[in-house]
Every structure is written in structure tokens, then in C-alpha cells.
Short mmCIF file of C-alpha atoms in Angstrom, two decimals:
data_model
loop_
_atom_site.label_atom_id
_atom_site.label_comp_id
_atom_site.label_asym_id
_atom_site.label_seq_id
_atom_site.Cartn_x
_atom_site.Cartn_y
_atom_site.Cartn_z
CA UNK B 206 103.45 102.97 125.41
CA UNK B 207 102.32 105.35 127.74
CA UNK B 208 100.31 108.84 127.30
CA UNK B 209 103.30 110.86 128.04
CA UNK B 210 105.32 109.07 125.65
CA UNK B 211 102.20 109.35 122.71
CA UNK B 212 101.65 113.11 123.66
CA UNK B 213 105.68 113.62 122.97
CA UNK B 214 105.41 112.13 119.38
CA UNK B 215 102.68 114.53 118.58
CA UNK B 216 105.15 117.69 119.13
CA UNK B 217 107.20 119.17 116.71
CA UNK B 218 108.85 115.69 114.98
CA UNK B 219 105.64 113.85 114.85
CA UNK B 220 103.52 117.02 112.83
CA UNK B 221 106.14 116.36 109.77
CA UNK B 222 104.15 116.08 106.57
CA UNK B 223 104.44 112.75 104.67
CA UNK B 224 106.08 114.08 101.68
CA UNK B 225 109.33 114.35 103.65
CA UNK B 226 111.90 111.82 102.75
CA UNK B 227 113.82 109.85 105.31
CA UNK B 228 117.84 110.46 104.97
CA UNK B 229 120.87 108.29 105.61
CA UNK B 230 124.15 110.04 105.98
CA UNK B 231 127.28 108.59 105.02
CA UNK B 232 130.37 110.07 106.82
CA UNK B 233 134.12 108.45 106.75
CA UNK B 234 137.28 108.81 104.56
CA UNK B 235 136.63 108.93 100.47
CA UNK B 236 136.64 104.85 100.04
CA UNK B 237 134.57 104.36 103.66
CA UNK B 238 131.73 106.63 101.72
CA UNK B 239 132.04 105.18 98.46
CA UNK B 240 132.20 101.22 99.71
CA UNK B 241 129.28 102.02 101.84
CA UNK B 242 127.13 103.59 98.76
CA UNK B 243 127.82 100.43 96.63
CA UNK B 244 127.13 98.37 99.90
CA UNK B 245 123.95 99.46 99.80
CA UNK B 246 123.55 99.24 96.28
CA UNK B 247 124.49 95.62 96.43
CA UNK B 248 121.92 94.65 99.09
CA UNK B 249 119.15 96.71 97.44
CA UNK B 250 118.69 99.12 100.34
CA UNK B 251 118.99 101.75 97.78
CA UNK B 252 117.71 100.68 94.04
CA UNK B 253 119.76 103.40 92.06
CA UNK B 254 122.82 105.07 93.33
CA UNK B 255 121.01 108.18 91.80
CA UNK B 256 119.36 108.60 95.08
CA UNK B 257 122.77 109.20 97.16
CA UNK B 258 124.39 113.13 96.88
CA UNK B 259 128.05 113.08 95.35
CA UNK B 260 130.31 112.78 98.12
CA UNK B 261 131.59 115.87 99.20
CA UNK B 262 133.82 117.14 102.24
CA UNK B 263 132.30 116.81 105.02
CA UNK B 264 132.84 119.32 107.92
CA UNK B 265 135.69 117.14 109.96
CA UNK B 266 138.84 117.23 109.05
CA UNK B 267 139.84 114.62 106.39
CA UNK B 268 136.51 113.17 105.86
CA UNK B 269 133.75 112.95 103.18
CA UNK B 270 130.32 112.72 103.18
CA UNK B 271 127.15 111.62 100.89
CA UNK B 272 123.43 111.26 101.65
CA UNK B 273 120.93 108.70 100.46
CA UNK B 274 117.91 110.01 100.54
CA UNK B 275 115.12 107.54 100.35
#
């Protein structure tokens, strides 16, 4: 990498403290959200569905949204 590139990650994104969680946000119709959640229960990328918000309406017309946050 170069020196411009390492100087960049030490701005404002790379001076997050490590007790920030990493999100994943689920956006698509009501059964889109909810297929995806127990995808990811099923292939362990989430280890409790405890960790995802309940799905609520998301800002665009007609769809839904949940978050997983890890």
C-alpha cells in the first residue's frame, strides 16, 4: 500500500475505538429480510438471531429492514 493510502486510514474512519461493533443491514420485502436472517443463522454467520433488530419499515417504499450487529 502506499503512504497516501496508510495516511487516509488514519483519518476520521480509522480513529474508531474497538468497542464499536461492525453492522450488516438487511433491506428487501418482509420474507427477503426474514430468509436472509435465518440464512445467516443457518450458516453460523450469526450464532443467535438475538443479535439481528426486529425488522421494521425501512425508509423505501414497500420494504423492510433489520440489522445484525456483530
Amino acid at each position: 500500500m502506499s503512504t497516501e493510502f496508510n495516511e487516509l486510514l488514519q483519518g476520521p474512519l480509522g480513529d474508531q475505538p474497538p468497542t464499536d461493533k461492525s453492522q450488516i443491514w438487511i433491506i428487501g420485502t418482509r420474507e427477503q429480510v426474514l430468509h436472509t436472517i435465518n440464512e445467516f443463522y443457518v450458516k453460523r454467520i450469526a450464532n443467535d438471531r438475538v443479535k439481528f433488530t426486529p425488522i421494521i419499515p425501512a425508509p423505501f417504499e414497500g420494504k423492510y429492514m433489520s440489522v445484525l450487529v456483530r
